[in-house]
XYZ file of C-alpha atoms in Angstrom:
565
model
C 0.000 0.000 0.000
C 1.368 3.420 -0.977
C 1.571 6.051 1.724
C -0.569 9.180 1.155
C 0.710 12.733 1.549
C -1.579 15.677 0.921
C -0.274 18.144 -1.651
C -0.053 21.673 -0.237
C -1.779 24.630 -1.897
C 0.318 26.734 -4.239
C 0.236 30.146 -5.850
C 0.619 31.296 -9.428
C 1.188 34.853 -10.660
C -1.077 36.901 -8.431
C -1.873 39.482 -11.094
C -2.515 37.293 -14.117
C -4.624 34.954 -11.966
C -6.817 37.787 -10.669
C -9.671 38.223 -13.126
C -11.525 40.798 -11.006
C -8.549 43.132 -10.632
C -7.791 43.035 -14.352
C -11.426 43.565 -15.358
C -11.775 46.447 -12.907
C -8.673 48.230 -14.235
C -9.931 47.945 -17.805
C -13.323 49.264 -16.685
C -12.150 52.335 -14.799
C -8.906 53.341 -16.531
C -8.238 54.313 -20.175
C -6.842 51.410 -22.200
C -3.511 53.107 -22.925
C -2.934 53.812 -19.239
C -3.746 50.210 -18.260
C -1.378 49.017 -20.974
C 1.437 51.034 -19.400
C 0.710 49.553 -15.964
C 0.361 45.916 -16.956
C 4.012 44.872 -17.247
C 4.841 46.114 -13.768
C 1.736 44.594 -12.197
C 2.526 41.272 -13.854
C 6.102 41.468 -12.611
C 5.083 42.154 -9.005
C 2.369 39.507 -9.229
C 5.090 36.984 -10.005
C 7.333 38.188 -7.167
C 4.401 37.875 -4.758
C 4.276 34.166 -5.592
C 8.034 33.522 -5.596
C 10.926 35.332 -3.902
C 8.758 37.483 -1.636
C 7.131 34.367 -0.175
C 10.498 33.019 0.971
C 11.463 36.304 2.634
C 8.056 36.627 4.291
C 8.371 33.100 5.663
C 11.825 33.934 7.041
C 10.474 37.096 8.671
C 7.605 35.192 10.281
C 9.970 32.546 11.658
C 12.446 35.137 12.956
C 10.443 37.877 14.701
C 12.163 41.072 15.864
C 14.207 41.086 19.055
C 14.793 43.905 21.507
C 18.405 44.155 22.652
C 18.435 46.752 25.469
C 22.183 46.710 26.227
C 25.428 46.100 24.410
C 27.902 43.505 25.813
C 29.477 46.184 28.048
C 26.278 47.371 29.634
C 25.631 50.471 27.544
C 21.948 51.121 26.827
C 21.441 50.787 23.062
C 17.797 49.618 22.641
C 18.579 47.948 19.351
C 15.703 46.205 17.585
C 17.058 43.369 15.516
C 15.191 42.251 12.410
C 16.057 39.420 10.052
C 17.310 39.507 6.471
C 13.879 38.574 5.099
C 12.297 41.660 6.692
C 15.030 43.871 5.233
C 14.614 42.299 1.798
C 10.875 43.032 1.849
C 11.701 46.669 2.602
C 13.992 46.645 -0.423
C 11.187 45.276 -2.599
C 8.904 48.097 -1.429
C 11.474 50.686 -2.500
C 12.417 49.048 -5.809
C 8.824 48.493 -6.871
C 7.821 52.045 -5.928
C 5.162 51.155 -3.366
C 5.283 54.729 -2.051
C 6.837 56.532 -5.020
C 4.088 55.422 -7.410
C 1.520 57.431 -5.475
C 3.535 60.664 -5.556
C 5.288 60.613 -8.925
C 1.728 60.756 -10.319
C 2.882 59.291 -13.592
C -0.698 58.318 -14.373
C -2.286 61.524 -13.088
C -5.529 60.807 -11.155
C -5.122 57.081 -11.843
C -1.813 56.971 -9.972
C -3.432 56.029 -6.672
C -5.282 53.152 -8.349
C -1.975 51.961 -9.787
C -0.226 52.283 -6.434
C -2.992 50.499 -4.519
C -2.983 47.702 -7.101
C 0.721 47.295 -6.327
C -0.024 47.275 -2.590
C -2.814 44.741 -3.149
C -0.302 42.385 -4.798
C 2.502 43.112 -2.321
C 0.726 42.911 1.046
C -0.144 39.191 1.397
C 3.490 38.230 0.694
C 5.068 40.991 2.803
C 4.877 39.627 6.383
C 2.869 42.827 7.112
C 5.637 45.152 5.919
C 2.628 46.922 4.446
C 2.108 48.445 7.929
C 5.283 50.580 7.875
C 4.416 51.476 4.296
C 0.968 52.713 5.347
C 2.440 55.088 7.898
C 5.179 56.084 5.468
C 2.618 57.048 2.855
C 0.589 58.924 5.460
C 3.666 60.860 6.590
C 4.515 61.642 2.967
C 1.058 63.098 2.422
C 1.200 65.122 5.660
C 4.567 66.587 4.642
C 3.278 67.299 1.138
C 0.399 69.266 2.658
C 1.994 70.884 5.727
C 5.763 70.438 5.571
C 8.259 73.279 5.234
C 11.140 73.358 2.748
C 13.415 71.423 5.116
C 10.993 68.503 5.383
C 10.194 68.503 1.677
C 13.846 68.586 0.660
C 14.936 65.920 3.155
C 12.266 63.625 4.549
C 9.934 63.726 1.542
C 12.746 62.823 -0.851
C 13.733 59.828 1.277
C 10.154 58.635 1.716
C 9.495 58.647 -2.037
C 12.857 57.189 -3.084
C 13.064 54.033 -5.204
C 16.620 53.394 -4.037
C 16.663 50.924 -1.099
C 19.777 52.641 0.278
C 18.036 56.026 0.414
C 14.475 54.873 1.153
C 13.008 55.828 4.538
C 9.959 54.549 6.318
C 8.034 56.456 8.980
C 6.257 55.618 12.192
C 2.967 57.100 13.370
C 3.142 57.546 17.142
C -0.209 58.581 18.546
C -1.236 55.927 21.058
C -0.529 56.605 24.724
C -1.599 54.872 27.928
C -4.765 56.973 28.035
C -6.144 55.362 24.878
C -5.957 54.882 21.144
C -8.353 56.781 18.899
C -9.206 59.354 21.570
C -6.051 61.452 21.507
C -7.467 64.250 23.672
C -5.612 62.875 26.694
C -2.204 62.988 25.002
C 0.337 63.718 27.724
C 3.508 64.081 25.639
C 4.897 67.576 26.184
C 6.882 69.628 23.664
C 9.366 72.070 25.203
C 10.798 74.855 23.054
C 14.608 74.794 23.100
C 16.225 77.323 20.766
C 15.010 76.727 17.210
C 13.523 73.289 17.887
C 11.418 71.362 20.375
C 12.196 68.512 22.730
C 9.533 65.894 23.389
C 8.899 64.215 26.746
C 6.359 61.419 27.156
C 5.535 57.753 26.689
C 4.109 56.194 23.557
C 2.395 52.956 24.504
C 2.076 51.417 21.041
C 4.450 52.364 18.218
C 4.627 50.306 15.043
C 7.468 50.674 12.551
C 9.862 51.311 15.421
C 12.858 50.552 13.200
C 11.967 53.417 10.846
C 14.208 56.424 10.311
C 11.543 58.953 11.342
C 8.134 59.302 12.930
C 5.199 61.696 13.064
C 3.668 62.231 16.471
C 1.321 64.406 18.478
C 2.435 66.451 21.488
C 1.206 69.377 23.544
C 3.398 72.464 23.552
C 3.976 73.728 27.087
C 1.130 76.054 28.063
C -1.179 74.927 25.214
C -4.865 74.226 25.804
C -5.985 70.923 27.230
C -7.821 68.418 25.052
C -7.452 67.883 21.321
C -7.359 71.608 20.557
C -3.962 72.042 22.208
C -2.153 69.330 20.256
C 0.419 69.965 17.541
C 2.013 67.706 14.941
C 5.738 66.971 15.165
C 8.385 65.292 13.040
C 11.281 63.474 14.658
C 14.208 61.404 13.487
C 14.881 58.273 15.515
C 18.672 58.393 15.323
C 21.368 61.072 15.464
C 24.510 61.479 13.379
C 26.234 58.764 15.446
C 23.404 56.327 14.652
C 22.313 56.385 18.295
C 18.682 56.677 19.320
C 17.691 60.314 19.732
C 16.947 60.254 23.477
C 14.431 57.458 22.990
C 14.176 54.547 25.420
C 12.537 51.353 24.209
C 10.833 49.590 27.132
C 9.733 46.440 25.349
C 8.392 44.936 22.162
C 4.690 44.150 22.307
C 3.679 40.498 22.419
C 0.745 40.656 20.006
C -1.876 38.175 18.867
C -0.637 38.427 15.286
C 1.613 40.555 13.044
C 4.520 38.881 14.847
C 7.121 39.906 12.262
C 6.303 43.582 12.708
C 8.324 45.366 15.432
C 5.879 47.184 17.692
C 7.300 48.853 20.782
C 6.448 50.755 23.940
C 8.892 53.626 24.335
C 9.596 56.919 26.074
C 10.687 60.195 24.543
C 13.230 61.745 26.913
C 13.959 65.102 25.363
C 13.828 63.815 21.779
C 14.545 66.620 19.267
C 11.532 67.316 17.060
C 10.369 69.733 14.406
C 6.942 71.383 14.398
C 4.901 70.562 11.294
C 2.554 73.215 9.930
C 2.718 75.605 12.881
C 1.322 75.397 16.393
C -2.028 73.742 17.054
C -4.339 71.902 14.687
C -2.411 68.685 15.254
C -5.463 66.431 15.060
C -6.588 67.940 11.761
C -3.087 67.626 10.314
C -2.553 64.072 11.414
C -5.995 63.248 9.991
C -4.407 63.614 6.550
C -2.066 60.845 7.656
C -4.563 58.395 9.068
C -6.971 58.909 6.173
C -4.209 57.375 4.057
C -3.532 54.592 6.566
C -7.244 53.731 6.637
C -7.190 53.288 2.873
C -4.106 51.075 3.256
C -5.860 49.055 5.945
C -8.788 48.522 3.572
C -6.651 47.490 0.593
C -4.630 45.114 2.779
C -7.788 43.542 4.245
C -9.044 43.131 0.697
C -5.857 41.455 -0.506
C -5.761 39.287 2.625
C -9.151 37.896 1.595
C -7.953 37.422 -1.964
C -4.909 35.419 -0.817
C -7.066 33.170 1.332
C -9.418 32.515 -1.578
C -6.526 31.837 -3.942
C -5.082 29.236 -1.581
C -8.509 27.700 -0.939
C -9.248 27.438 -4.665
C -5.955 25.718 -5.392
C -6.366 23.338 -2.453
C -9.939 22.538 -3.512
C -8.597 21.236 -6.812
C -6.088 18.965 -5.046
C -7.872 17.673 -1.958
C -10.061 14.589 -2.347
C -12.887 13.748 0.043
C -15.687 11.186 -0.305
C -14.436 9.979 -3.652
C -13.914 13.251 -5.496
C -12.095 16.585 -5.408
C -13.751 18.963 -2.972
C -14.141 21.505 -5.797
C -16.656 19.019 -7.241
C -18.841 19.008 -4.126
C -21.776 21.421 -4.682
C -21.931 22.567 -1.051
C -18.245 23.461 -1.071
C -18.709 25.466 -4.273
C -21.681 27.250 -2.717
C -19.623 28.176 0.334
C -16.716 29.433 -1.769
C -19.109 31.507 -3.836
C -20.472 33.205 -0.715
C -16.922 34.070 0.346
C -16.089 35.415 -3.096
C -19.190 37.621 -3.070
C -18.113 39.209 0.243
C -14.659 39.805 -1.187
C -16.035 41.274 -4.430
C -18.338 43.646 -2.540
C -15.369 44.871 -0.499
C -13.249 45.190 -3.646
C -15.632 47.521 -5.450
C -16.288 49.634 -2.368
C -12.597 50.075 -1.535
C -11.544 50.836 -5.086
C -14.195 53.526 -5.454
C -12.618 55.348 -2.510
C -9.177 54.906 -4.077
C -10.478 56.490 -7.289
C -11.730 59.505 -5.339
C -8.453 59.815 -3.428
C -6.511 59.968 -6.680
C -8.814 62.626 -8.084
C -8.650 64.740 -4.937
C -4.862 64.684 -4.777
C -4.621 65.774 -8.409
C -7.099 68.605 -7.913
C -9.740 66.978 -10.097
C -12.344 66.111 -7.465
C -15.406 68.279 -7.003
C -16.396 69.457 -3.517
C -19.084 66.798 -3.509
C -16.581 64.088 -4.423
C -14.255 65.220 -1.627
C -17.133 65.067 0.841
C -18.030 61.602 -0.444
C -14.416 60.484 0.055
C -14.569 61.757 3.635
C -17.656 59.581 4.183
C -16.332 56.526 2.361
C -12.932 56.386 4.082
C -14.255 55.111 7.441
C -16.917 53.034 5.636
C -14.417 51.046 3.569
C -12.154 50.502 6.560
C -14.806 49.030 8.863
C -16.547 47.147 6.043
C -13.494 45.436 4.552
C -12.037 44.637 7.978
C -15.117 42.794 9.181
C -15.488 40.917 5.906
C -11.830 39.935 6.066
C -12.277 38.358 9.491
C -15.286 36.272 8.450
C -13.829 35.237 5.081
C -10.481 34.227 6.602
C -12.193 32.159 9.267
C -14.225 30.288 6.647
C -11.142 29.799 4.466
C -9.482 27.990 7.389
C -12.332 25.476 7.341
C -11.568 24.609 3.724
C -8.302 23.082 4.965
C -9.991 21.091 7.727
C -7.681 20.065 10.558
C -4.630 21.138 8.566
C -5.940 24.678 8.689
C -5.607 24.592 12.477
C -1.960 23.534 12.390
C 0.603 26.314 12.782
C 3.098 25.343 10.106
C 0.487 25.399 7.330
C 0.369 29.176 7.804
C -3.417 29.324 8.077
C -3.589 30.146 11.826
C -1.242 33.063 11.176
C -3.613 34.362 8.498
C -6.483 34.357 10.982
C -4.451 36.076 13.710
C -3.226 38.715 11.297
C -6.755 39.307 9.996
C -7.902 40.325 13.482
C -5.731 43.424 13.362
C -7.695 44.992 10.506
C -10.797 45.877 12.583
C -8.545 47.349 15.319
C -5.802 49.352 13.619
C -6.694 52.877 12.499
C -9.943 52.983 14.461
C -12.265 50.271 15.712
C -15.664 49.636 14.148
C -17.500 51.785 16.709
C -15.029 54.656 16.412
C -15.341 54.619 12.632
C -19.130 54.370 12.736
C -19.272 57.564 14.773
C -16.727 59.166 12.450
C -19.151 58.587 9.584
C -21.744 60.611 11.471
C -19.192 63.394 11.950
C -18.527 63.416 8.206
C -22.245 63.773 7.590
C -22.627 66.506 10.194
C -19.559 68.601 9.354
C -19.352 68.132 5.593
C -22.961 67.321 4.697
C -21.586 64.114 3.157
C -24.875 62.227 3.043
C -26.139 64.441 0.231
C -23.332 63.601 -2.261
C -23.654 59.937 -1.277
C -27.333 59.956 -2.269
C -26.591 61.964 -5.390
C -23.883 59.576 -6.610
C -25.970 56.475 -6.070
C -28.979 58.107 -7.724
C -26.849 58.980 -10.740
C -25.411 55.467 -10.953
C -28.841 53.862 -10.706
C -30.091 56.060 -13.523
C -27.230 54.822 -15.693
C -27.906 51.230 -14.718
C -31.560 51.469 -15.732
C -30.549 52.606 -19.223
C -28.828 49.265 -19.792
C -31.152 46.732 -21.486
C -29.645 43.888 -19.425
C -30.714 45.614 -16.211
C -34.330 44.942 -17.000
C -33.655 41.477 -18.352
C -31.315 39.873 -15.816
C -30.958 42.186 -12.818
C -34.357 43.841 -12.563
C -35.139 42.468 -9.117
C -31.692 43.360 -7.845
C -31.966 46.950 -9.064
C -35.359 47.255 -7.410
C -33.879 45.952 -4.152
C -31.144 48.593 -4.304
C -33.624 51.369 -5.038
C -35.884 50.327 -2.156
C -33.000 50.003 0.282
C -31.617 53.383 -0.700
C -35.023 54.984 -0.240
C -35.418 53.308 3.165
C -31.960 54.500 4.232
C -32.743 58.071 3.208
C -36.107 58.028 4.998
C -34.528 56.630 8.139
C -31.766 59.217 8.128
C -34.093 62.200 7.676
C -36.506 60.851 10.260
C -33.768 60.429 12.854
C -31.922 63.617 11.917
C -35.074 65.664 12.469
C -35.549 64.254 15.962
C -33.355 66.783 17.784
C -31.132 65.565 20.630
C -33.059 62.315 20.973
C -32.705 61.669 17.266
C -28.958 62.237 17.435
C -28.660 59.726 20.259
C -30.721 57.211 18.280
C -28.455 57.724 15.278
C -25.372 57.167 17.438
C -26.889 54.045 18.969
C -27.521 52.540 15.536
C -24.345 53.963 13.957
C -22.852 50.548 13.195
C -26.019 49.370 11.430
C -26.179 52.645 9.544
C -22.528 52.346 8.476
C -22.930 48.810 7.167
C -26.144 49.761 5.373
C -24.246 52.537 3.573
C -21.572 49.996 2.614
C -24.047 47.307 1.578
C -26.034 49.595 -0.705
C -23.016 51.293 -2.266
C -21.354 47.915 -2.921
C -24.558 46.542 -4.464
C -24.753 49.507 -6.846
C -21.121 49.242 -7.915
C -21.303 45.459 -8.378
C -24.425 45.754 -10.498
C -22.894 48.506 -12.611
C -19.738 46.426 -13.087
C -21.726 43.336 -14.108
C -23.632 45.308 -16.718
C -20.327 46.614 -18.060
C -18.574 43.249 -18.356
C -21.747 41.332 -19.295
C -19.965 38.350 -17.773
C -22.345 35.814 -16.257
C -19.952 35.366 -13.326
C -20.213 39.053 -12.448
C -23.981 39.032 -12.935
C -24.332 36.110 -10.539
C -22.024 37.827 -8.024
C -24.132 40.999 -8.062
C -27.340 38.986 -7.856
C -26.136 37.068 -4.820
C -25.017 40.197 -3.004
C -28.354 41.900 -3.537
C -30.533 38.910 -2.679
C -28.478 37.208 0.030
C -28.097 40.339 2.152
C -30.541 42.700 3.749
C -29.008 45.825 2.247
C -30.674 48.181 4.708
C -31.038 47.011 8.272
C -31.209 49.483 11.142
C -33.051 48.523 14.345
C -35.587 50.807 15.923
C -34.081 52.584 18.919
C -35.515 54.806 21.617
C -34.444 56.248 24.947
C -36.307 53.520 26.859
C -34.652 50.781 24.799
C -31.230 52.302 25.385
C -31.910 52.374 29.116
C -33.019 48.738 29.239
C -30.089 47.618 27.109
C -27.673 49.445 29.395
C -29.176 47.776 32.438
C -28.889 44.352 30.811
C -25.211 44.882 30.005
C -24.421 46.231 33.467
C -26.071 43.167 34.933
C -24.059 40.616 32.972
C-alpha cells in the first residue's frame, strides 16, 4: 500500500490569476494607461508568488528582538530584524510602493496603480505593508503641511526608489490613556532654541525601526484636550546612529503581526520639528490616518484574496468522499459566498481609491471630496469585518490542517484580526461617519452619486432582463436608508442619540447599498455571467438596509442588561 501525503496549496502569478482586478482596471482606466501599468503589475504579481514568499516566511519565523544593552552594559535599545524583513523593505522601494503614489505618472489614476501594487505586495510581505501605510501617510502630511526642510529631506527619502536612500516612517499617537481618543495625550513639547524637545511615553508604536516618525504632542502652556495638540516630526537616530533620546521599554507580544516590530517607548527630550505651525495637530494628522485607513482597507481586501486563492488551489487537489472537494456542490456554494463578500469589499474600496486619486490631483469636485470623507471610514470598517469572516471560513476549507501552525493558516487568521482594530475600531469609525455627515454634509453627495449610478444602470437593457429584481432591491433600500436618516436627523437631541446608537447598522447599510450599486454597474459593463451572478447574490443574500428601531427607553433597558451581565 502506498503512503498518502496531501499536496499543499500553491500560488501562481497573483496578477494574471486575478480576473476581477484586471477587469476592474480595464473598466475604470483608459486602455492606454492600463497598458502602461500591466508589465509592472505582472512582474510584481510573479514576485508575490516567488521570492517574496520566501522572505516573508523567514520574517515570520524570525520575529524582531529587543536588545536593550550592548555587551558592556551600555543602553542601546537595538531592535534586531532578520534579512527577510530587510529584503521586503527593499522590494517596497524598488517596486515604488510609495513613489508610485507621488510621482503621479498616471495623473488621477496613480493612486489606483499604487494600490494595485499594494494589493499584490501585502499578502506576501509579512505585514511590511504596515510601515508602508504610515510612510505614505507621513509623505502626504509633509506634502500638505511640511516646510522646505521637510520637503527637501524627509519627503525625498520617503518617495525614493533606491533601497539605500528609502526611509519609512512611524505614526506615534497611542498613549496609555487610549488609542483613537487622543485628547488625553500627555507628551509635552518644550521649546529649546530653534527646535522642540519631546517628553512622554508612547504605549504602542509600530514601525519602530523606521528612520523617522510623526507624532502628536502638547506644547507647554497649550490648551488641554485635542485643541492644544500639535504635529511633530522626529528622526529616531542622530549622526552617530544612536537613538535620539528614545528609550525602548519592550516589544509588544501581540496576537498576530509577529514579524512587525511594535514597541512601547519613552521620549526623553527627543529633538523634534513642528509641522505646519502650532495647534491643529489632530486635523493635520488626519491627513495621515486617512491614508492609513485606505491602506488598511486594501490590505484587508488582498488578505481575503490570498485566502481565496489558496482555498481554490487546495480545492482542486484535496479529495474527500471519492472526489475533489471543488466538485462538491456545497463546497462550491460556500466558496461563492466568500467570493461575493470579497467582491463587494473590492468595489467599495476601489471607489474610494479612485476619489483619493482625483482629490490629490485637484480633479475632485467638492461633492466628491465630501463623499471620500464619508467613504474612508466606511471602507475601513466594512473590509475589515469581511476579512475576518472570510479568513475564518477559508481555514475550514483546509480542515484540521488549517488549524496547524506550520500550514500558515492560523497566522492568516491572527493577522486578519488586526484589521478591525488598527486605524480605528468599528464603533469609532461608525461615529466618524456621522461626523462626516454633520460637518461636511456628506450624506447628500452619497445619495446623489448612487442616484446617478442607478439612472445609468436602468438605461442598460440587461438591467431589466437579468438584474431587474436586484436593481429594485437597491432602489428600495436606498429609499429606506434616506427616509430613516431624515426621520432620525429631524428628531433633535433624541434623534442624534438614536443615530449614534444605531451607527454601526447605519454604516454597514451605507456599505451594503453602495457595494450593491457598484457590483451591479460592473456586471452590466462586463456582461460576464460570473459578475452578474455575483451581483445577484449580493443583492438577494443580504438585507441591504437594516437598522433597528431605537428609543431612549430601549437604550436604558439595554444598558441595564449589560451592566447586569
